[in-house]
mmCIF file of C-alpha atoms and ligand atoms in Angstrom:
data_model
loop_
_atom_site.group_PDB
_atom_site.id
_atom_site.type_symbol
_atom_site.label_atom_id
_atom_site.label_comp_id
_atom_site.label_asym_id
_atom_site.label_seq_id
_atom_site.Cartn_x
_atom_site.Cartn_y
_atom_site.Cartn_z
ATOM 1 C CA MET A 40 60.150 -56.906 3.300
ATOM 2 C CA LYS A 41 63.406 -56.536 5.180
ATOM 3 C CA LEU A 42 64.320 -53.469 7.429
ATOM 4 C CA ASN A 43 67.787 -52.165 7.502
ATOM 5 C CA LEU A 44 68.876 -51.525 11.024
ATOM 6 C CA ASN A 45 72.558 -51.290 12.036
ATOM 7 C CA ILE A 46 72.815 -53.768 14.873
ATOM 8 C CA GLN A 47 75.630 -55.328 16.788
ATOM 9 C CA PRO A 48 75.316 -58.935 17.961
ATOM 10 C CA LEU A 49 74.087 -59.429 21.482
ATOM 11 C CA ASN A 50 77.255 -60.999 22.813
ATOM 12 C CA THR A 51 79.147 -57.756 22.059
ATOM 13 C CA TRP A 52 77.378 -56.070 25.031
ATOM 14 C CA ILE A 53 75.826 -58.691 27.300
ATOM 15 C CA ASN A 54 76.409 -62.344 28.324
ATOM 16 C CA LYS A 55 79.855 -62.551 26.704
ATOM 17 C CA GLU A 56 80.290 -65.850 28.544
ATOM 18 C CA GLY A 57 77.342 -67.274 26.575
ATOM 19 C CA LYS A 58 75.103 -68.386 29.442
ATOM 20 C CA GLN A 59 72.058 -70.386 28.140
ATOM 21 C CA PRO A 60 69.603 -68.834 28.217
ATOM 22 C CA LEU A 61 70.631 -65.237 28.499
ATOM 23 C CA LEU A 62 68.836 -64.023 31.630
ATOM 24 C CA ILE A 63 68.154 -60.510 32.885
ATOM 25 C CA ALA A 64 66.548 -60.564 36.287
ATOM 26 C CA GLY A 65 65.719 -58.279 39.138
ATOM 27 C CA PRO A 66 62.805 -56.717 40.948
ATOM 28 C CA CYS A 67 60.006 -54.926 39.191
ATOM 29 C CA SER A 68 60.848 -51.931 41.302
ATOM 30 C CA ALA A 69 63.738 -50.886 43.482
ATOM 31 C CA GLU A 70 61.988 -50.395 46.817
ATOM 32 C CA THR A 71 64.681 -50.034 49.479
ATOM 33 C CA GLU A 72 68.451 -50.346 49.405
ATOM 34 C CA ASP A 73 68.369 -53.600 51.374
ATOM 35 C CA GLN A 74 65.724 -55.170 49.123
ATOM 36 C CA LEU A 75 67.597 -54.345 45.963
ATOM 37 C CA VAL A 76 71.081 -55.233 47.194
ATOM 38 C CA ALA A 77 69.964 -58.423 48.878
ATOM 39 C CA THR A 78 68.062 -59.571 45.810
ATOM 40 C CA ALA A 79 71.017 -58.845 43.623
ATOM 41 C CA HIS A 80 73.304 -60.906 45.784
ATOM 42 C CA LEU A 81 70.909 -63.890 45.612
ATOM 43 C CA LEU A 82 70.584 -63.543 41.886
ATOM 44 C CA ALA A 83 74.339 -63.338 41.362
ATOM 45 C CA LYS A 84 74.785 -66.431 43.520
ATOM 46 C CA THR A 85 72.594 -68.541 41.142
ATOM 47 C CA GLY A 86 75.329 -67.952 38.502
ATOM 48 C CA LYS A 87 72.565 -67.782 35.899
ATOM 49 C CA VAL A 88 72.050 -64.040 35.593
ATOM 50 C CA SER A 89 73.721 -61.740 33.066
ATOM 51 C CA ALA A 90 72.304 -58.358 34.216
ATOM 52 C CA LEU A 91 70.349 -56.920 37.061
ATOM 53 C CA ARG A 92 67.079 -55.142 36.219
ATOM 54 C CA ALA A 93 65.147 -52.741 38.476
ATOM 55 C CA GLY A 94 62.557 -50.072 37.824
ATOM 56 C CA ILE A 95 63.507 -46.755 39.377
ATOM 57 C CA TRP A 96 60.820 -44.635 37.597
ATOM 58 C CA LYS A 97 57.635 -46.652 37.259
ATOM 59 C CA PRO A 98 55.062 -45.735 34.635
ATOM 60 C CA ARG A 99 51.906 -46.879 36.500
ATOM 61 C CA THR A 100 48.674 -46.999 34.611
ATOM 62 C CA ARG A 101 46.661 -45.468 37.487
ATOM 63 C CA PRO A 102 47.782 -42.567 39.744
ATOM 64 C CA GLY A 103 48.305 -43.360 43.344
ATOM 65 C CA GLU A 104 50.155 -46.599 42.700
ATOM 66 C CA PHE A 105 53.898 -46.678 43.578
ATOM 67 C CA GLU A 106 55.575 -44.634 40.915
ATOM 68 C CA GLY A 107 59.140 -45.616 41.659
ATOM 69 C CA ILE A 108 61.702 -44.635 44.198
ATOM 70 C CA GLY A 109 63.355 -42.186 41.840
ATOM 71 C CA SER A 110 66.991 -41.101 41.495
ATOM 72 C CA ILE A 111 68.107 -42.457 44.851
ATOM 73 C CA GLY A 112 67.598 -45.877 43.441
ATOM 74 C CA LEU A 113 70.482 -45.257 41.031
ATOM 75 C CA GLU A 114 72.828 -45.087 44.024
ATOM 76 C CA TRP A 115 71.475 -48.462 45.193
ATOM 77 C CA LEU A 116 72.038 -49.981 41.817
ATOM 78 C CA LYS A 117 75.619 -48.674 41.796
ATOM 79 C CA ARG A 118 76.153 -50.499 45.097
ATOM 80 C CA ALA A 119 74.454 -53.705 43.894
ATOM 81 C CA LYS A 120 76.731 -53.700 40.837
ATOM 82 C CA ALA A 121 79.882 -52.928 42.787
ATOM 83 C CA GLU A 122 79.163 -55.808 45.212
ATOM 84 C CA THR A 123 77.922 -58.471 42.759
ATOM 85 C CA GLY A 124 79.706 -57.493 39.494
ATOM 86 C CA LEU A 125 76.329 -57.628 37.681
ATOM 87 C CA PRO A 126 75.739 -54.964 35.004
ATOM 88 C CA THR A 127 72.559 -52.997 35.632
ATOM 89 C CA ALA A 128 69.538 -52.140 33.488
ATOM 90 C CA VAL A 129 66.718 -49.544 34.146
ATOM 91 C CA GLU A 130 63.714 -48.266 32.340
ATOM 92 C CA VAL A 131 63.918 -44.718 31.011
ATOM 93 C CA ALA A 132 60.914 -42.715 29.871
ATOM 94 C CA THR A 133 62.271 -39.136 29.583
ATOM 95 C CA ALA A 134 65.476 -37.362 28.506
ATOM 96 C CA LYS A 135 66.124 -36.641 32.115
ATOM 97 C CA HIS A 136 65.992 -40.324 33.038
ATOM 98 C CA VAL A 137 68.486 -41.084 30.324
ATOM 99 C CA GLU A 138 70.887 -38.444 31.519
ATOM 100 C CA GLU A 139 70.599 -39.518 35.228
ATOM 101 C CA ALA A 140 70.948 -43.171 34.411
ATOM 102 C CA LEU A 141 73.958 -42.628 32.229
ATOM 103 C CA ALA A 142 75.608 -40.350 34.815
ATOM 104 C CA ALA A 143 75.031 -43.097 37.438
ATOM 105 C CA GLY A 144 76.846 -45.609 35.279
ATOM 106 C CA VAL A 145 73.807 -47.776 34.444
ATOM 107 C CA ASP A 146 74.922 -50.243 31.772
ATOM 108 C CA ILE A 147 71.735 -50.957 29.847
ATOM 109 C CA LEU A 148 68.609 -48.823 29.308
ATOM 110 C CA TRP A 149 65.205 -50.018 28.270
ATOM 111 C CA VAL A 150 62.158 -48.213 26.898
ATOM 112 C CA GLY A 151 58.932 -49.469 28.540
ATOM 113 C CA ALA A 152 55.784 -50.584 26.796
ATOM 114 C CA ARG A 153 53.766 -47.417 27.512
ATOM 115 C CA SER A 154 56.666 -45.230 26.180
ATOM 116 C CA THR A 155 57.038 -47.288 22.958
ATOM 117 C CA ALA A 156 53.437 -46.550 22.183
ATOM 118 C CA ASN A 157 54.195 -42.864 22.077
ATOM 119 C CA PRO A 158 56.499 -41.609 19.252
ATOM 120 C CA PHE A 159 57.051 -38.180 21.004
ATOM 121 C CA THR A 160 58.424 -39.955 24.088
ATOM 122 C CA VAL A 161 60.566 -42.310 21.977
ATOM 123 C CA GLN A 162 61.962 -39.456 20.035
ATOM 124 C CA GLU A 163 62.793 -37.540 23.224
ATOM 125 C CA ILE A 164 64.674 -40.560 24.555
ATOM 126 C CA ALA A 165 66.453 -41.075 21.168
ATOM 127 C CA ASP A 166 67.569 -37.390 21.053
ATOM 128 C CA ALA A 167 69.007 -37.829 24.587
ATOM 129 C CA LEU A 168 70.929 -40.872 23.380
ATOM 130 C CA LYS A 169 72.696 -39.155 20.492
ATOM 131 C CA GLY A 170 76.436 -39.622 20.675
ATOM 132 C CA VAL A 171 76.225 -42.171 23.548
ATOM 133 C CA ASP A 172 77.376 -45.766 23.237
ATOM 134 C CA VAL A 173 74.952 -47.586 25.525
ATOM 135 C CA PRO A 174 72.816 -50.697 24.856
ATOM 136 C CA VAL A 175 69.071 -50.098 24.614
ATOM 137 C CA MET A 176 66.214 -52.556 24.751
ATOM 138 C CA VAL A 177 62.897 -51.602 23.382
ATOM 139 C CA LYS A 178 59.719 -53.261 24.761
ATOM 140 C CA ASN A 179 56.807 -53.850 22.469
ATOM 141 C CA PRO A 180 54.126 -51.146 22.711
ATOM 142 C CA VAL A 181 51.027 -52.020 24.943
ATOM 143 C CA ASN A 182 48.935 -52.449 21.849
ATOM 144 C CA PRO A 183 49.645 -55.012 19.145
ATOM 145 C CA ASP A 184 51.007 -52.542 16.588
ATOM 146 C CA LEU A 185 54.110 -53.792 14.882
ATOM 147 C CA SER A 186 54.788 -50.506 13.239
ATOM 148 C CA LEU A 187 55.000 -48.646 16.620
ATOM 149 C CA TRP A 188 57.467 -51.189 17.787
ATOM 150 C CA VAL A 189 59.566 -51.017 14.584
ATOM 151 C CA GLY A 190 59.262 -47.192 14.638
ATOM 152 C CA ALA A 191 60.688 -47.017 18.146
ATOM 153 C CA LEU A 192 63.592 -49.315 17.223
ATOM 154 C CA GLU A 193 64.288 -47.170 14.125
ATOM 155 C CA ARG A 194 64.278 -43.942 16.154
ATOM 156 C CA ILE A 195 66.719 -45.360 18.704
ATOM 157 C CA ASN A 196 68.888 -46.796 15.928
ATOM 158 C CA ASN A 197 68.899 -43.579 14.025
ATOM 159 C CA ALA A 198 70.259 -41.899 17.132
ATOM 160 C CA GLY A 199 73.335 -44.026 16.659
ATOM 161 C CA ILE A 200 72.470 -46.831 19.111
ATOM 162 C CA THR A 201 73.651 -50.138 17.567
ATOM 163 C CA LYS A 202 73.575 -52.250 20.757
ATOM 164 C CA LEU A 203 69.882 -52.733 20.352
ATOM 165 C CA ALA A 204 67.451 -55.456 21.316
ATOM 166 C CA ALA A 205 63.660 -55.822 21.468
ATOM 167 C CA ILE A 206 61.741 -57.119 24.454
ATOM 168 C CA HIS A 207 58.503 -59.070 23.901
ATOM 169 C CA ARG A 208 56.258 -58.413 26.912
ATOM 170 C CA GLY A 209 52.836 -59.166 25.355
ATOM 171 C CA PHE A 210 49.981 -56.966 24.409
ATOM 172 C CA SER A 211 47.008 -55.644 26.316
ATOM 173 C CA SER A 212 43.738 -57.103 25.100
ATOM 174 C CA TYR A 213 40.190 -56.427 25.998
ATOM 175 C CA GLU A 214 39.346 -60.056 26.101
ATOM 176 C CA LYS A 215 39.830 -61.880 29.331
ATOM 177 C CA SER A 216 42.512 -64.513 29.227
ATOM 178 C CA ALA A 217 44.872 -66.531 31.471
ATOM 179 C CA PHE A 218 47.551 -63.929 30.730
ATOM 180 C CA ARG A 219 47.971 -60.361 31.904
ATOM 181 C CA ASN A 220 49.180 -59.490 28.429
ATOM 182 C CA GLU A 221 48.445 -61.664 25.419
ATOM 183 C CA PRO A 222 51.732 -63.001 23.978
ATOM 184 C CA MET A 223 50.524 -62.680 20.326
ATOM 185 C CA TRP A 224 53.679 -64.583 19.326
ATOM 186 C CA ASP A 225 53.045 -63.820 15.651
ATOM 187 C CA VAL A 226 53.783 -60.119 16.223
ATOM 188 C CA ALA A 227 57.194 -60.963 17.639
ATOM 189 C CA ILE A 228 57.772 -63.423 14.807
ATOM 190 C CA SER A 229 56.849 -60.705 12.289
ATOM 191 C CA LEU A 230 59.404 -58.374 13.869
ATOM 192 C CA LYS A 231 62.039 -61.157 13.597
ATOM 193 C CA THR A 232 61.132 -61.696 9.976
ATOM 194 C CA LEU A 233 61.496 -58.018 9.326
ATOM 195 C CA VAL A 234 64.795 -57.609 11.084
ATOM 196 C CA PRO A 235 66.374 -61.068 11.499
ATOM 197 C CA GLU A 236 69.555 -59.753 13.084
ATOM 198 C CA LEU A 237 67.532 -57.995 15.911
ATOM 199 C CA PRO A 238 67.771 -59.997 19.204
ATOM 200 C CA ILE A 239 64.380 -60.464 20.843
ATOM 201 C CA ILE A 240 64.258 -61.094 24.604
ATOM 202 C CA ASN A 241 61.087 -62.442 26.090
ATOM 203 C CA ASP A 242 59.523 -60.996 29.244
ATOM 204 C CA PRO A 243 57.343 -63.852 30.653
ATOM 205 C CA SER A 244 56.739 -61.858 33.829
ATOM 206 C CA HIS A 245 54.651 -59.173 32.147
ATOM 207 C CA ILE A 246 53.085 -61.592 29.663
ATOM 208 C CA THR A 247 51.782 -63.835 32.365
ATOM 209 C CA GLY A 248 51.270 -61.580 35.380
ATOM 210 C CA ASN A 249 51.304 -64.865 37.244
ATOM 211 C CA ARG A 250 54.489 -66.536 38.580
ATOM 212 C CA ASP A 251 53.024 -70.010 37.999
ATOM 213 C CA LEU A 252 53.032 -69.527 34.206
ATOM 214 C CA ILE A 253 56.556 -68.104 33.826
ATOM 215 C CA GLY A 254 58.174 -71.429 33.148
ATOM 216 C CA TYR A 255 55.654 -72.285 30.524
ATOM 217 C CA ILE A 256 56.019 -68.981 28.626
ATOM 218 C CA SER A 257 59.860 -69.052 29.003
ATOM 219 C CA GLN A 258 59.965 -72.492 27.417
ATOM 220 C CA LYS A 259 57.811 -71.299 24.545
ATOM 221 C CA ALA A 260 60.107 -68.235 24.002
ATOM 222 C CA ILE A 261 63.098 -70.581 23.826
ATOM 223 C CA ASP A 262 61.317 -72.920 21.439
ATOM 224 C CA LEU A 263 60.569 -69.925 19.231
ATOM 225 C CA ASP A 264 64.286 -69.091 19.221
ATOM 226 C CA MET A 265 64.095 -65.919 21.242
ATOM 227 C CA GLN A 266 67.472 -64.773 22.440
ATOM 228 C CA GLY A 267 66.894 -64.435 26.128
ATOM 229 C CA LEU A 268 64.612 -63.754 29.018
ATOM 230 C CA MET A 269 63.872 -60.897 31.332
ATOM 231 C CA ILE A 270 62.233 -62.142 34.514
ATOM 232 C CA GLU A 271 61.255 -60.213 37.580
ATOM 233 C CA SER A 272 62.713 -61.502 40.709
ATOM 234 C CA HIS A 273 62.242 -60.151 44.266
ATOM 235 C CA ILE A 274 63.649 -61.342 47.580
ATOM 236 C CA ASP A 275 60.149 -61.648 48.948
ATOM 237 C CA PRO A 276 57.575 -61.337 46.172
ATOM 238 C CA THR A 277 54.619 -61.522 48.556
ATOM 239 C CA VAL A 278 55.371 -58.043 49.878
ATOM 240 C CA ALA A 279 56.548 -56.441 46.613
ATOM 241 C CA TRP A 280 55.229 -52.910 46.086
ATOM 242 C CA THR A 281 54.563 -53.549 42.451
ATOM 243 C CA ASP A 282 53.682 -56.663 40.300
ATOM 244 C CA ALA A 283 53.690 -58.879 43.360
ATOM 245 C CA LYS A 284 51.818 -61.777 41.706
ATOM 246 C CA GLN A 285 54.375 -62.220 38.946
ATOM 247 C CA GLN A 286 57.656 -61.904 40.817
ATOM 248 C CA VAL A 287 59.612 -64.951 41.875
ATOM 249 C CA THR A 288 62.343 -65.400 44.482
ATOM 250 C CA PRO A 289 65.874 -65.854 43.121
ATOM 251 C CA ALA A 290 65.662 -69.542 44.260
ATOM 252 C CA ALA A 291 62.399 -70.087 42.258
ATOM 253 C CA LEU A 292 63.962 -68.325 39.322
ATOM 254 C CA SER A 293 66.885 -70.661 39.416
ATOM 255 C CA ASP A 294 64.458 -73.675 39.374
ATOM 256 C CA ILE A 295 62.515 -72.237 36.451
ATOM 257 C CA ILE A 296 65.761 -71.939 34.399
ATOM 258 C CA ASP A 297 66.948 -75.434 35.428
ATOM 259 C CA ASN A 298 63.727 -76.923 34.128
ATOM 260 C CA LEU A 299 63.913 -75.318 30.653
ATOM 261 C CA ALA A 300 64.826 -77.525 27.734
ATOM 262 C CA LEU A 301 67.401 -75.584 25.716
ATOM 263 C CA ARG A 302 67.676 -75.728 22.027
ATOM 264 C CA LYS A 303 70.810 -77.183 20.594
ATOM 265 C CA ALA A 304 73.553 -74.678 20.146
ATOM 266 C CA GLU A 305 74.616 -76.054 16.784
ATOM 267 C CA VAL A 306 71.240 -75.304 15.210
ATOM 268 C CA LYS A 307 71.434 -71.747 16.664
ATOM 269 C CA ASN A 308 74.786 -70.869 15.403
ATOM 270 C CA THR A 309 74.973 -72.362 11.899
ATOM 271 C CA GLU A 310 74.563 -69.754 9.251
ATOM 272 C CA VAL A 311 72.446 -71.925 7.039
ATOM 273 C CA LYS A 312 69.748 -73.154 9.375
ATOM 274 C CA ASP A 313 68.940 -76.806 9.329
ATOM 275 C CA LYS A 314 65.946 -76.996 7.041
ATOM 276 C CA LEU A 315 64.239 -79.634 9.116
ATOM 277 C CA ALA A 316 64.506 -77.516 12.277
ATOM 278 C CA GLU A 317 63.135 -74.509 10.403
ATOM 279 C CA LEU A 318 60.115 -76.441 9.102
ATOM 280 C CA ARG A 319 59.474 -77.814 12.533
ATOM 281 C CA ALA A 320 59.569 -74.392 13.993
ATOM 282 C CA GLN A 321 56.946 -73.384 11.449
ATOM 283 C CA ILE A 322 54.793 -76.313 12.362
ATOM 284 C CA ASP A 323 55.096 -75.500 16.068
ATOM 285 C CA LYS A 324 53.956 -71.974 15.415
ATOM 286 C CA ILE A 325 50.956 -73.194 13.482
ATOM 287 C CA ASP A 326 50.123 -75.733 16.244
ATOM 288 C CA ASP A 327 50.154 -72.961 18.709
ATOM 289 C CA LEU A 328 47.755 -70.950 16.559
ATOM 290 C CA ILE A 329 45.485 -73.954 16.192
ATOM 291 C CA ILE A 330 45.284 -74.481 19.910
ATOM 292 C CA GLN A 331 44.740 -70.776 20.522
ATOM 293 C CA LYS A 332 41.922 -70.708 17.968
ATOM 294 C CA VAL A 333 40.321 -73.823 19.371
ATOM 295 C CA ALA A 334 40.410 -72.322 22.894
ATOM 296 C CA GLU A 335 38.809 -69.110 21.439
ATOM 297 C CA ARG A 336 36.090 -71.185 19.839
ATOM 298 C CA MET A 337 35.327 -72.888 23.142
ATOM 299 C CA THR A 338 34.906 -69.566 24.817
ATOM 300 C CA ILE A 339 32.416 -68.499 22.138
ATOM 301 C CA ALA A 340 30.580 -71.909 22.474
ATOM 302 C CA GLU A 341 30.229 -71.188 26.162
ATOM 303 C CA GLN A 342 28.687 -67.827 25.412
ATOM 304 C CA ILE A 343 26.252 -69.540 23.072
ATOM 305 C CA GLY A 344 25.568 -72.042 25.908
ATOM 306 C CA LYS A 345 24.716 -69.176 28.258
ATOM 307 C CA TYR A 346 22.440 -67.633 25.652
ATOM 308 C CA LYS A 347 20.636 -70.932 25.038
ATOM 309 C CA LYS A 348 20.139 -71.361 28.733
ATOM 310 C CA ASP A 349 18.774 -67.864 29.157
ATOM 311 C CA ASN A 350 16.401 -68.470 26.228
ATOM 312 C CA ASN A 351 15.527 -72.147 26.864
ATOM 313 C CA ILE A 352 17.010 -73.475 23.692
ATOM 314 C CA THR A 353 18.346 -77.067 23.394
ATOM 315 C CA ILE A 354 22.110 -77.578 23.147
ATOM 316 C CA LEU A 355 22.247 -79.612 19.931
ATOM 317 C CA GLN A 356 20.503 -78.280 17.012
ATOM 318 C CA VAL A 357 20.869 -80.836 14.298
ATOM 319 C CA ASN A 358 20.340 -78.455 11.382
ATOM 320 C CA ARG A 359 23.021 -76.105 12.615
ATOM 321 C CA TRP A 360 25.483 -79.001 12.986
ATOM 322 C CA GLU A 361 24.765 -80.366 9.507
ATOM 323 C CA GLU A 362 25.166 -76.913 8.106
ATOM 324 C CA ILE A 363 28.643 -76.499 9.824
ATOM 325 C CA LEU A 364 29.722 -79.887 8.700
ATOM 326 C CA LYS A 365 28.835 -79.319 5.086
ATOM 327 C CA LYS A 366 30.257 -75.823 4.885
ATOM 328 C CA THR A 367 33.539 -76.814 6.555
ATOM 329 C CA THR A 368 34.134 -80.101 4.654
ATOM 330 C CA ASP A 369 33.509 -78.211 1.391
ATOM 331 C CA TYR A 370 36.029 -75.623 2.414
ATOM 332 C CA GLY A 371 38.404 -78.327 3.386
ATOM 333 C CA LYS A 372 38.083 -80.011 0.011
ATOM 334 C CA ALA A 373 38.963 -76.806 -1.663
ATOM 335 C CA LEU A 374 42.161 -76.668 0.440
ATOM 336 C CA LYS A 375 42.924 -80.364 -0.304
ATOM 337 C CA LEU A 376 41.840 -81.821 3.003
ATOM 338 C CA SER A 377 39.917 -85.046 2.772
ATOM 339 C CA PRO A 378 36.269 -84.743 3.857
ATOM 340 C CA GLU A 379 36.847 -87.707 6.280
ATOM 341 C CA PHE A 380 39.690 -85.827 7.975
ATOM 342 C CA THR A 381 37.769 -82.548 8.213
ATOM 343 C CA GLU A 382 34.704 -84.304 9.560
ATOM 344 C CA LYS A 383 36.729 -86.089 12.189
ATOM 345 C CA LEU A 384 38.512 -82.987 13.357
ATOM 346 C CA LEU A 385 35.292 -80.998 13.463
ATOM 347 C CA GLU A 386 33.439 -83.697 15.325
ATOM 348 C CA LEU A 387 36.169 -83.613 18.001
ATOM 349 C CA VAL A 388 35.868 -79.922 18.449
ATOM 350 C CA HIS A 389 32.122 -79.963 18.331
ATOM 351 C CA THR A 390 31.852 -82.691 20.923
ATOM 352 C CA GLU A 391 33.967 -80.660 23.270
ATOM 353 C CA SER A 392 31.822 -77.583 22.546
ATOM 354 C CA ILE A 393 28.688 -79.472 23.353
ATOM 355 C CA ARG A 394 30.247 -80.800 26.564
ATOM 356 C CA ARG A 395 31.158 -77.205 27.665
ATOM 357 C CA GLN A 396 27.709 -75.926 26.764
ATOM 358 C CA GLY A 397 26.215 -78.813 28.800
ATOM 359 C CA LEU A 398 28.172 -77.704 31.816
ATOM 360 C CA ILE A 399 26.762 -74.273 31.457
ATOM 361 C CA LEU A 400 23.251 -75.383 30.932
ATOM 362 C CA ASN A 401 23.422 -77.689 33.886
ATOM 363 C CA GLU A 402 25.178 -75.255 36.215
ATOM 364 C CA GLY A 403 23.989 -75.815 39.695
ATOM 365 C CA ILE A 404 22.364 -79.120 38.902
ATOM 366 C CA GLU A 405 24.091 -82.248 40.158
ATOM 367 C CA GLN A 406 24.632 -84.482 37.025
ATOM 368 C CA PRO A 407 26.038 -87.998 36.674
ATOM 369 C CA LYS A 408 29.315 -87.823 34.694
ATOM 370 C CA GLU A 409 28.269 -89.449 31.457
ATOM 371 C CA ASN A 410 25.435 -87.020 30.952
ATOM 372 C CA LEU A 411 27.931 -84.205 30.846
ATOM 373 C CA THR A 412 29.949 -85.749 28.025
ATOM 374 C CA HIS A 413 27.531 -85.526 25.179
ATOM 375 C CA ALA A 414 28.790 -87.756 22.340
HETATM 376 C C1 PEP B 54 58.612 -53.310 33.926
HETATM 377 O O1 PEP B 54 59.430 -53.846 33.275
HETATM 378 O O2 PEP B 54 58.483 -53.386 35.155
HETATM 379 C C2 PEP B 54 57.415 -52.645 33.276
HETATM 380 C C3 PEP B 54 56.881 -51.562 33.722
HETATM 381 O O3 PEP B 54 57.191 -53.257 32.182
HETATM 382 P P1 PEP B 54 56.249 -52.859 30.836
HETATM 383 O O4 PEP B 54 56.826 -51.578 30.328
HETATM 384 O O5 PEP B 54 56.490 -54.080 29.989
HETATM 385 O O6 PEP B 54 54.846 -52.758 31.321
HETATM 386 MN MN1 MN B 55 56.919 -54.918 36.482
#
């Protein structure tokens, strides 16, 4: 299925100079005039940034957290823009935010993840945007619901906004993981499949919640052909009032961008995509899913290990292993995988499961190395 949205290309409203990658950066929150303006100057100096972001009104999950500096921050953004030449972007969550931001000359608006999850809020924002020509970016909703994301984009587009992009910032998940928000790349890919002309910008800051992983997720986003990055950057992240762990200094941001391997422009811009590149992209996505699933399997194996420990059961139960082997090789055969291949693959995975269970069973007991790697 394809969705019909009326969308103008990204370079009609941002990054006309074609910086690679397109980068929107700035602090999670505008905190003080000095913090915002000084950060903006350092970002502009990198020469890599196409727009300055800053949260003025912050939707915090819990009350009592910093909820944004409010309208005064718009004046600071004006100054930052006047001094650096960087266009500005802020999050809007109500009609009043839209009106104030537009009145203050903000160049780009975005709808936050919590707002996208609520159609009433999105409609209120959309109504406030009628008759206005301003670019709008829509973050994915907090929950992995493609329809909510699409619905929000449709509402904004129906209001006449054609300078439109999506921001992929990951999804909250009950399961513990290395990320603050699970990327669930397949949801973003589904959106792209549904609306191929819609630019998708990745937000590795909110996906990772951890500055050390931002480069890794940025690279992945580029490999998956996303159209740009939004990264939180603060002059001194250690003292940031919000999202301190995920913000990077402008210098660190510059290093992250320098270390990215960019995709070749000719593949990006040709109308008929190179078949090989397209197939490789599919393989990459599947590889990601395989690794993700193997990691999930390991987590469950560890839970089993804990259960075995609590109930005094041995790690390797031969019957169970034989049962898995038979069931899976049969399934593999039905899918045209040779039994030898399936067996080898399964053995590799199983050996690692056993090793991880061994670690749990022997927790606290000093073990020679070879005992831990059960063959
Ligand atoms: C933000 O961009 O600072 C923010 C609040 O993000 P999200 O809506 O993705 O949580
Ligand atoms: Mn933030």
